[in-house]
């Protein structure tokens, strides 16, 4: 039943992407905003911030979807992508759920020297509603208070550079881009919609940049070298068991890796 809900939600997102007008098309707009921030404003990272513990692994999932698909240095025809404005190609994706992120990297989001576009994801309904006796709001309301407050803080900031009465350490420049997605509930259908929206977003980015979002040659080089390392370790272990000394081929690895391997196999 849960799987059917996820598939149903994903299908509804597919239909929306195929039929909705551009100014109402959620995945297309997500992709356009992302390209604007990356290519025209030069932002090289973006933060995905779900205000739902059920989505704790969603930022890691999107890292794979986005960075593996669009983390390219050439376009689909093999031409090098520009590395100066206007820049193209995938950005760094990171994030944590809710208030966990607030107490780790939000400081940099609000006052760091390089603005980082943020994408907030929340839900109207809680999966596990709890209301403490005598409290005016539920635990979900407490969480969502932060969901609504953080984009405002990023956009509006606090104080003015001309405000001499404001401690410089407490100055917030604002004008930091963000967008918010508010779902009815983060149930199986909502998760299916969310996953499909972001898959389509990544595809939109790839089309606009002219890259092939469906190959991942960047992961192959390290895997190939790992096979050589494994062979090296296998030979070293066999030599150790037989009591013989084996001189490793120096050309197989760079000097620092060679030294580290020698240390590793000697212990």
PDB file of C-alpha atoms in Angstrom:
ATOM      1  CA  UNK A   1       0.000   0.000   0.000  1.00  0.00           C
ATOM      2  CA  UNK A   2       2.843   2.401   0.841  1.00  0.00           C
ATOM      3  CA  UNK A   3       4.623   1.559  -2.412  1.00  0.00           C
ATOM      4  CA  UNK A   4       1.407   2.185  -4.337  1.00  0.00           C
ATOM      5  CA  UNK A   5       1.176   5.577  -2.631  1.00  0.00           C
ATOM      6  CA  UNK A   6       4.746   6.498  -3.598  1.00  0.00           C
ATOM      7  CA  UNK A   7       4.189   5.405  -7.209  1.00  0.00           C
ATOM      8  CA  UNK A   8       0.871   7.249  -7.353  1.00  0.00           C
ATOM      9  CA  UNK A   9       2.468  10.431  -6.051  1.00  0.00           C
ATOM     10  CA  UNK A  10       5.348  10.138  -8.509  1.00  0.00           C
ATOM     11  CA  UNK A  11       2.898   9.574 -11.378  1.00  0.00           C
ATOM     12  CA  UNK A  12       0.892  12.666 -10.431  1.00  0.00           C
ATOM     13  CA  UNK A  13       4.136  14.688 -10.433  1.00  0.00           C
ATOM     14  CA  UNK A  14       5.031  13.265 -13.864  1.00  0.00           C
ATOM     15  CA  UNK A  15       1.633  14.304 -15.237  1.00  0.00           C
ATOM     16  CA  UNK A  16       1.995  17.746 -13.671  1.00  0.00           C
ATOM     17  CA  UNK A  17       5.434  18.200 -15.235  1.00  0.00           C
ATOM     18  CA  UNK A  18       4.153  17.143 -18.651  1.00  0.00           C
ATOM     19  CA  UNK A  19       0.945  19.195 -18.690  1.00  0.00           C
ATOM     20  CA  UNK A  20       1.248  22.226 -16.388  1.00  0.00           C
ATOM     21  CA  UNK A  21       1.952  25.672 -17.829  1.00  0.00           C
ATOM     22  CA  UNK A  22       5.484  26.905 -17.337  1.00  0.00           C
ATOM     23  CA  UNK A  23       4.578  29.545 -14.752  1.00  0.00           C
ATOM     24  CA  UNK A  24       2.812  26.855 -12.673  1.00  0.00           C
ATOM     25  CA  UNK A  25       5.131  23.940 -13.374  1.00  0.00           C
ATOM     26  CA  UNK A  26       6.908  23.086 -10.116  1.00  0.00           C
ATOM     27  CA  UNK A  27       9.825  20.987 -11.466  1.00  0.00           C
ATOM     28  CA  UNK A  28      10.437  23.390 -14.352  1.00  0.00           C
ATOM     29  CA  UNK A  29      10.478  26.372 -11.995  1.00  0.00           C
ATOM     30  CA  UNK A  30      12.801  24.541  -9.594  1.00  0.00           C
ATOM     31  CA  UNK A  31      15.173  23.872 -12.494  1.00  0.00           C
ATOM     32  CA  UNK A  32      14.976  27.438 -13.796  1.00  0.00           C
ATOM     33  CA  UNK A  33      15.658  28.913 -10.365  1.00  0.00           C
ATOM     34  CA  UNK A  34      18.601  26.547  -9.918  1.00  0.00           C
ATOM     35  CA  UNK A  35      20.112  27.487 -13.293  1.00  0.00           C
ATOM     36  CA  UNK A  36      19.593  31.177 -12.551  1.00  0.00           C
ATOM     37  CA  UNK A  37      21.384  30.841  -9.202  1.00  0.00           C
ATOM     38  CA  UNK A  38      24.213  28.692 -10.598  1.00  0.00           C
ATOM     39  CA  UNK A  39      24.837  30.151 -14.033  1.00  0.00           C
ATOM     40  CA  UNK A  40      23.851  33.798 -13.781  1.00  0.00           C
ATOM     41  CA  UNK A  41      24.468  34.561 -10.097  1.00  0.00           C
ATOM     42  CA  UNK A  42      27.462  32.240  -9.768  1.00  0.00           C
ATOM     43  CA  UNK A  43      26.361  30.370  -6.624  1.00  0.00           C
ATOM     44  CA  UNK A  44      28.216  27.048  -6.497  1.00  0.00           C
ATOM     45  CA  UNK A  45      26.213  25.286  -3.769  1.00  0.00           C
ATOM     46  CA  UNK A  46      22.689  24.994  -2.510  1.00  0.00           C
ATOM     47  CA  UNK A  47      21.187  23.694   0.721  1.00  0.00           C
ATOM     48  CA  UNK A  48      18.212  21.350   0.900  1.00  0.00           C
ATOM     49  CA  UNK A  49      16.462  21.767   4.256  1.00  0.00           C
ATOM     50  CA  UNK A  50      13.538  19.411   4.999  1.00  0.00           C
ATOM     51  CA  UNK A  51      11.525  20.216   8.117  1.00  0.00           C
ATOM     52  CA  UNK A  52      10.517  16.607   8.631  1.00  0.00           C
ATOM     53  CA  UNK A  53      12.558  13.933  10.347  1.00  0.00           C
ATOM     54  CA  UNK A  54      11.112  11.422   7.898  1.00  0.00           C
ATOM     55  CA  UNK A  55      13.178  13.188   5.214  1.00  0.00           C
ATOM     56  CA  UNK A  56      16.460  12.994   7.124  1.00  0.00           C
ATOM     57  CA  UNK A  57      18.108  11.111   4.237  1.00  0.00           C
ATOM     58  CA  UNK A  58      16.537  13.161   1.455  1.00  0.00           C
ATOM     59  CA  UNK A  59      19.469  15.621   1.145  1.00  0.00           C
ATOM     60  CA  UNK A  60      21.849  12.662   0.732  1.00  0.00           C
ATOM     61  CA  UNK A  61      19.530  11.186  -1.895  1.00  0.00           C
ATOM     62  CA  UNK A  62      19.472  14.455  -3.808  1.00  0.00           C
ATOM     63  CA  UNK A  63      23.259  14.663  -3.632  1.00  0.00           C
ATOM     64  CA  UNK A  64      23.372  11.478  -5.685  1.00  0.00           C
ATOM     65  CA  UNK A  65      20.580  12.522  -8.064  1.00  0.00           C
ATOM     66  CA  UNK A  66      21.986  16.000  -8.703  1.00  0.00           C
ATOM     67  CA  UNK A  67      25.766  15.775  -8.329  1.00  0.00           C
ATOM     68  CA  UNK A  68      26.150  12.444 -10.104  1.00  0.00           C
ATOM     69  CA  UNK A  69      23.827  13.491 -12.940  1.00  0.00           C
ATOM     70  CA  UNK A  70      24.984  17.045 -13.602  1.00  0.00           C
ATOM     71  CA  UNK A  71      28.458  17.141 -12.061  1.00  0.00           C
ATOM     72  CA  UNK A  72      30.089  17.386 -15.479  1.00  0.00           C
ATOM     73  CA  UNK A  73      32.940  19.399 -16.980  1.00  0.00           C
ATOM     74  CA  UNK A  74      31.833  18.950 -20.598  1.00  0.00           C
ATOM     75  CA  UNK A  75      28.534  19.185 -22.438  1.00  0.00           C
ATOM     76  CA  UNK A  76      26.831  16.343 -24.288  1.00  0.00           C
ATOM     77  CA  UNK A  77      28.990  17.017 -27.358  1.00  0.00           C
ATOM     78  CA  UNK A  78      32.254  16.908 -25.404  1.00  0.00           C
ATOM     79  CA  UNK A  79      32.862  20.659 -25.286  1.00  0.00           C
ATOM     80  CA  UNK A  80      34.292  22.070 -22.057  1.00  0.00           C
ATOM     81  CA  UNK A  81      31.795  23.924 -19.891  1.00  0.00           C
ATOM     82  CA  UNK A  82      32.725  27.509 -18.952  1.00  0.00           C
ATOM     83  CA  UNK A  83      34.364  27.918 -15.547  1.00  0.00           C
ATOM     84  CA  UNK A  84      33.884  31.671 -15.420  1.00  0.00           C
ATOM     85  CA  UNK A  85      30.611  33.566 -15.601  1.00  0.00           C
ATOM     86  CA  UNK A  86      28.282  32.352 -16.915  1.00  0.00           C
ATOM     87  CA  UNK A  87      29.203  29.082 -15.201  1.00  0.00           C
ATOM     88  CA  UNK A  88      27.456  25.815 -15.997  1.00  0.00           C
ATOM     89  CA  UNK A  89      27.359  22.346 -14.523  1.00  0.00           C
ATOM     90  CA  UNK A  90      26.184  20.885 -11.252  1.00  0.00           C
ATOM     91  CA  UNK A  91      26.462  22.557  -7.879  1.00  0.00           C
ATOM     92  CA  UNK A  92      27.377  21.186  -4.449  1.00  0.00           C
ATOM     93  CA  UNK A  93      24.270  19.897  -2.629  1.00  0.00           C
ATOM     94  CA  UNK A  94      24.091  19.487   1.140  1.00  0.00           C
ATOM     95  CA  UNK A  95      21.537  19.663   3.928  1.00  0.00           C
ATOM     96  CA  UNK A  96      20.133  18.362   7.196  1.00  0.00           C
ATOM     97  CA  UNK A  97      16.598  18.108   8.545  1.00  0.00           C
ATOM     98  CA  UNK A  98      14.978  20.896  10.535  1.00  0.00           C
ATOM     99  CA  UNK A  99      16.620  22.308  13.591  1.00  0.00           C
ATOM    100  CA  UNK A 100      19.576  19.908  13.260  1.00  0.00           C
ATOM    101  CA  UNK A 101      20.855  22.043  10.415  1.00  0.00           C
ATOM    102  CA  UNK A 102      20.047  25.248  12.279  1.00  0.00           C
ATOM    103  CA  UNK A 103      22.610  24.372  14.930  1.00  0.00           C
ATOM    104  CA  UNK A 104      25.330  23.308  12.495  1.00  0.00           C
ATOM    105  CA  UNK A 105      25.593  25.349   9.280  1.00  0.00           C
ATOM    106  CA  UNK A 106      22.833  27.994   9.350  1.00  0.00           C
ATOM    107  CA  UNK A 107      25.355  30.448  10.776  1.00  0.00           C
ATOM    108  CA  UNK A 108      27.170  30.361   7.440  1.00  0.00           C
ATOM    109  CA  UNK A 109      23.886  30.551   5.520  1.00  0.00           C
ATOM    110  CA  UNK A 110      22.920  33.769   7.297  1.00  0.00           C
ATOM    111  CA  UNK A 111      26.237  35.555   7.703  1.00  0.00           C
ATOM    112  CA  UNK A 112      28.814  33.790   5.531  1.00  0.00           C
ATOM    113  CA  UNK A 113      30.662  35.703   2.820  1.00  0.00           C
ATOM    114  CA  UNK A 114      29.157  33.638  -0.014  1.00  0.00           C
ATOM    115  CA  UNK A 115      25.337  33.367  -0.249  1.00  0.00           C
ATOM    116  CA  UNK A 116      24.015  29.830  -0.609  1.00  0.00           C
ATOM    117  CA  UNK A 117      20.514  29.344  -2.085  1.00  0.00           C
ATOM    118  CA  UNK A 118      18.275  27.328   0.231  1.00  0.00           C
ATOM    119  CA  UNK A 119      15.286  25.095  -0.469  1.00  0.00           C
ATOM    120  CA  UNK A 120      12.913  24.434   2.441  1.00  0.00           C
ATOM    121  CA  UNK A 121      10.537  21.449   2.448  1.00  0.00           C
ATOM    122  CA  UNK A 122       7.684  21.178   4.967  1.00  0.00           C
ATOM    123  CA  UNK A 123       4.257  19.649   5.472  1.00  0.00           C
ATOM    124  CA  UNK A 124       0.961  20.944   6.848  1.00  0.00           C
ATOM    125  CA  UNK A 125       0.223  17.721   8.704  1.00  0.00           C
ATOM    126  CA  UNK A 126       2.561  16.000  11.139  1.00  0.00           C
ATOM    127  CA  UNK A 127       3.284  12.284  10.994  1.00  0.00           C
ATOM    128  CA  UNK A 128       3.489  12.118  14.795  1.00  0.00           C
ATOM    129  CA  UNK A 129       1.534  15.026  16.310  1.00  0.00           C
ATOM    130  CA  UNK A 130       2.216  15.706  19.975  1.00  0.00           C
ATOM    131  CA  UNK A 131       0.732  18.487  22.095  1.00  0.00           C
ATOM    132  CA  UNK A 132       2.008  19.046  25.606  1.00  0.00           C
ATOM    133  CA  UNK A 133      -0.743  19.698  28.127  1.00  0.00           C
ATOM    134  CA  UNK A 134      -1.159  23.420  28.631  1.00  0.00           C
ATOM    135  CA  UNK A 135       0.784  24.345  25.464  1.00  0.00           C
ATOM    136  CA  UNK A 136      -0.814  26.596  22.889  1.00  0.00           C
ATOM    137  CA  UNK A 137       0.828  24.850  19.941  1.00  0.00           C
ATOM    138  CA  UNK A 138       1.853  21.308  19.005  1.00  0.00           C
ATOM    139  CA  UNK A 139       5.361  20.020  18.493  1.00  0.00           C
ATOM    140  CA  UNK A 140       4.749  20.268  14.752  1.00  0.00           C
ATOM    141  CA  UNK A 141       3.751  23.904  15.093  1.00  0.00           C
ATOM    142  CA  UNK A 142       6.994  24.555  16.975  1.00  0.00           C
ATOM    143  CA  UNK A 143       8.970  22.947  14.172  1.00  0.00           C
ATOM    144  CA  UNK A 144       7.082  24.756  11.418  1.00  0.00           C
ATOM    145  CA  UNK A 145       7.588  28.085  13.180  1.00  0.00           C
ATOM    146  CA  UNK A 146      11.223  27.710  12.174  1.00  0.00           C
ATOM    147  CA  UNK A 147      10.255  26.597   8.663  1.00  0.00           C
ATOM    148  CA  UNK A 148       8.461  29.906   8.094  1.00  0.00           C
ATOM    149  CA  UNK A 149      10.924  32.090  10.008  1.00  0.00           C
ATOM    150  CA  UNK A 150      14.187  31.022   8.355  1.00  0.00           C
ATOM    151  CA  UNK A 151      13.350  32.111   4.769  1.00  0.00           C
ATOM    152  CA  UNK A 152      12.213  35.483   6.113  1.00  0.00           C
ATOM    153  CA  UNK A 153      15.472  35.888   8.005  1.00  0.00           C
ATOM    154  CA  UNK A 154      17.499  35.006   4.914  1.00  0.00           C
ATOM    155  CA  UNK A 155      15.560  37.414   2.733  1.00  0.00           C
ATOM    156  CA  UNK A 156      15.115  40.407   5.047  1.00  0.00           C
ATOM    157  CA  UNK A 157      18.101  40.178   7.385  1.00  0.00           C
ATOM    158  CA  UNK A 158      18.406  42.566  10.291  1.00  0.00           C
ATOM    159  CA  UNK A 159      19.741  46.080  10.592  1.00  0.00           C
ATOM    160  CA  UNK A 160      21.515  48.224   8.053  1.00  0.00           C
ATOM    161  CA  UNK A 161      25.153  48.784   7.186  1.00  0.00           C
ATOM    162  CA  UNK A 162      24.515  52.449   7.988  1.00  0.00           C
ATOM    163  CA  UNK A 163      23.025  51.591  11.372  1.00  0.00           C
ATOM    164  CA  UNK A 164      25.956  52.508  13.627  1.00  0.00           C
ATOM    165  CA  UNK A 165      24.031  51.476  16.710  1.00  0.00           C
ATOM    166  CA  UNK A 166      23.985  47.841  15.615  1.00  0.00           C
ATOM    167  CA  UNK A 167      26.833  45.544  16.647  1.00  0.00           C
ATOM    168  CA  UNK A 168      28.532  44.452  13.410  1.00  0.00           C
ATOM    169  CA  UNK A 169      28.504  40.845  14.620  1.00  0.00           C
ATOM    170  CA  UNK A 170      24.717  40.976  14.780  1.00  0.00           C
ATOM    171  CA  UNK A 171      24.241  42.458  11.332  1.00  0.00           C
ATOM    172  CA  UNK A 172      22.384  40.304   8.797  1.00  0.00           C
ATOM    173  CA  UNK A 173      22.576  41.579   5.246  1.00  0.00           C
ATOM    174  CA  UNK A 174      19.621  39.559   3.979  1.00  0.00           C
ATOM    175  CA  UNK A 175      18.968  39.276   0.244  1.00  0.00           C
ATOM    176  CA  UNK A 176      19.856  35.570   0.361  1.00  0.00           C
ATOM    177  CA  UNK A 177      17.788  33.438  -2.030  1.00  0.00           C
ATOM    178  CA  UNK A 178      15.507  30.645  -0.894  1.00  0.00           C
ATOM    179  CA  UNK A 179      12.317  28.885  -1.886  1.00  0.00           C
ATOM    180  CA  UNK A 180       9.820  26.804   0.087  1.00  0.00           C
ATOM    181  CA  UNK A 181       7.761  23.740  -0.796  1.00  0.00           C
ATOM    182  CA  UNK A 182       4.787  23.069   1.491  1.00  0.00           C
ATOM    183  CA  UNK A 183       3.092  19.674   1.103  1.00  0.00           C
ATOM    184  CA  UNK A 184      -0.216  18.596   2.579  1.00  0.00           C
ATOM    185  CA  UNK A 185       1.464  15.686   4.338  1.00  0.00           C
ATOM    186  CA  UNK A 186       4.755  13.850   4.056  1.00  0.00           C
ATOM    187  CA  UNK A 187       2.960  10.550   3.535  1.00  0.00           C
ATOM    188  CA  UNK A 188       3.728   7.986   0.838  1.00  0.00           C
ATOM    189  CA  UNK A 189       2.055  10.049  -1.868  1.00  0.00           C
ATOM    190  CA  UNK A 190       3.835  13.234  -0.787  1.00  0.00           C
ATOM    191  CA  UNK A 191       7.210  11.478  -0.787  1.00  0.00           C
ATOM    192  CA  UNK A 192       6.556  10.142  -4.291  1.00  0.00           C
ATOM    193  CA  UNK A 193       5.725  13.640  -5.515  1.00  0.00           C
ATOM    194  CA  UNK A 194       8.803  15.113  -3.851  1.00  0.00           C
ATOM    195  CA  UNK A 195      11.160  12.536  -5.359  1.00  0.00           C
ATOM    196  CA  UNK A 196       9.713  12.982  -8.841  1.00  0.00           C
ATOM    197  CA  UNK A 197       9.747  16.790  -8.641  1.00  0.00           C
ATOM    198  CA  UNK A 198      13.461  16.814  -7.908  1.00  0.00           C
ATOM    199  CA  UNK A 199      14.300  14.198 -10.526  1.00  0.00           C
ATOM    200  CA  UNK A 200      12.581  16.371 -13.125  1.00  0.00           C
ATOM    201  CA  UNK A 201      14.313  19.466 -11.736  1.00  0.00           C
ATOM    202  CA  UNK A 202      17.723  17.862 -12.295  1.00  0.00           C
ATOM    203  CA  UNK A 203      16.720  16.874 -15.832  1.00  0.00           C
ATOM    204  CA  UNK A 204      15.643  20.462 -16.568  1.00  0.00           C
ATOM    205  CA  UNK A 205      19.024  21.736 -15.382  1.00  0.00           C
ATOM    206  CA  UNK A 206      20.817  19.198 -17.564  1.00  0.00           C
ATOM    207  CA  UNK A 207      18.841  20.199 -20.661  1.00  0.00           C
ATOM    208  CA  UNK A 208      19.474  23.915 -20.115  1.00  0.00           C
ATOM    209  CA  UNK A 209      23.199  23.322 -19.587  1.00  0.00           C
ATOM    210  CA  UNK A 210      23.376  20.902 -22.508  1.00  0.00           C
ATOM    211  CA  UNK A 211      24.968  18.123 -20.445  1.00  0.00           C
ATOM    212  CA  UNK A 212      24.212  14.412 -20.493  1.00  0.00           C
ATOM    213  CA  UNK A 213      22.565  13.851 -17.114  1.00  0.00           C
ATOM    214  CA  UNK A 214      22.461  10.101 -17.629  1.00  0.00           C
ATOM    215  CA  UNK A 215      26.093   9.038 -17.564  1.00  0.00           C
ATOM    216  CA  UNK A 216      28.428   8.913 -14.581  1.00  0.00           C
ATOM    217  CA  UNK A 217      31.942   8.445 -15.933  1.00  0.00           C
ATOM    218  CA  UNK A 218      33.297  10.466 -13.029  1.00  0.00           C
ATOM    219  CA  UNK A 219      32.817   7.529 -10.656  1.00  0.00           C
ATOM    220  CA  UNK A 220      34.705   5.062 -12.857  1.00  0.00           C
ATOM    221  CA  UNK A 221      38.295   6.325 -12.484  1.00  0.00           C
ATOM    222  CA  UNK A 222      38.433   5.857  -8.721  1.00  0.00           C
ATOM    223  CA  UNK A 223      36.805   2.426  -8.978  1.00  0.00           C
ATOM    224  CA  UNK A 224      39.406   1.371 -11.546  1.00  0.00           C
ATOM    225  CA  UNK A 225      42.281   2.563  -9.351  1.00  0.00           C
ATOM    226  CA  UNK A 226      40.716   0.768  -6.382  1.00  0.00           C
ATOM    227  CA  UNK A 227      41.152  -2.507  -8.259  1.00  0.00           C
ATOM    228  CA  UNK A 228      44.885  -1.787  -8.552  1.00  0.00           C
ATOM    229  CA  UNK A 229      45.039  -1.023  -4.849  1.00  0.00           C
ATOM    230  CA  UNK A 230      43.260  -4.289  -4.093  1.00  0.00           C
ATOM    231  CA  UNK A 231      45.783  -6.198  -6.208  1.00  0.00           C
ATOM    232  CA  UNK A 232      48.595  -4.430  -4.365  1.00  0.00           C
ATOM    233  CA  UNK A 233      47.097  -5.319  -0.983  1.00  0.00           C
ATOM    234  CA  UNK A 234      46.546  -8.919  -2.048  1.00  0.00           C
ATOM    235  CA  UNK A 235      50.188  -9.312  -3.130  1.00  0.00           C
ATOM    236  CA  UNK A 236      51.446  -7.649   0.051  1.00  0.00           C
ATOM    237  CA  UNK A 237      49.316  -9.895   2.280  1.00  0.00           C
ATOM    238  CA  UNK A 238      50.493 -13.045   0.485  1.00  0.00           C
ATOM    239  CA  UNK A 239      54.120 -11.950   0.745  1.00  0.00           C
ATOM    240  CA  UNK A 240      53.654 -11.275   4.456  1.00  0.00           C
ATOM    241  CA  UNK A 241      52.212 -14.745   5.038  1.00  0.00           C
ATOM    242  CA  UNK A 242      55.055 -16.419   3.117  1.00  0.00           C
ATOM    243  CA  UNK A 243      57.720 -14.386   4.886  1.00  0.00           C
ATOM    244  CA  UNK A 244      59.065 -12.871   1.676  1.00  0.00           C
ATOM    245  CA  UNK A 245      59.636  -9.204   0.972  1.00  0.00           C
ATOM    246  CA  UNK A 246      57.913  -7.775  -2.047  1.00  0.00           C
ATOM    247  CA  UNK A 247      58.981  -4.537  -3.695  1.00  0.00           C
ATOM    248  CA  UNK A 248      55.873  -2.731  -4.883  1.00  0.00           C
ATOM    249  CA  UNK A 249      55.908  -1.109  -8.336  1.00  0.00           C
ATOM    250  CA  UNK A 250      56.441   2.610  -7.780  1.00  0.00           C
ATOM    251  CA  UNK A 251      54.727   3.647 -11.010  1.00  0.00           C
ATOM    252  CA  UNK A 252      51.325   2.333  -9.981  1.00  0.00           C
ATOM    253  CA  UNK A 253      50.551   5.152  -7.534  1.00  0.00           C
ATOM    254  CA  UNK A 254      51.653   8.686  -6.813  1.00  0.00           C
ATOM    255  CA  UNK A 255      54.281   9.231  -4.139  1.00  0.00           C
ATOM    256  CA  UNK A 256      51.979  10.171  -1.263  1.00  0.00           C
ATOM    257  CA  UNK A 257      49.643   7.234  -1.926  1.00  0.00           C
ATOM    258  CA  UNK A 258      52.648   4.904  -2.191  1.00  0.00           C
ATOM    259  CA  UNK A 259      53.903   6.025   1.215  1.00  0.00           C
ATOM    260  CA  UNK A 260      50.476   5.601   2.782  1.00  0.00           C
ATOM    261  CA  UNK A 261      50.123   2.113   1.293  1.00  0.00           C
ATOM    262  CA  UNK A 262      53.539   1.130   2.603  1.00  0.00           C
ATOM    263  CA  UNK A 263      52.548   2.303   6.068  1.00  0.00           C
ATOM    264  CA  UNK A 264      49.198   0.506   5.829  1.00  0.00           C
ATOM    265  CA  UNK A 265      50.634  -2.839   4.702  1.00  0.00           C
ATOM    266  CA  UNK A 266      53.521  -2.699   7.192  1.00  0.00           C
ATOM    267  CA  UNK A 267      51.223  -2.606  10.203  1.00  0.00           C
TER     268      UNK A 267
END
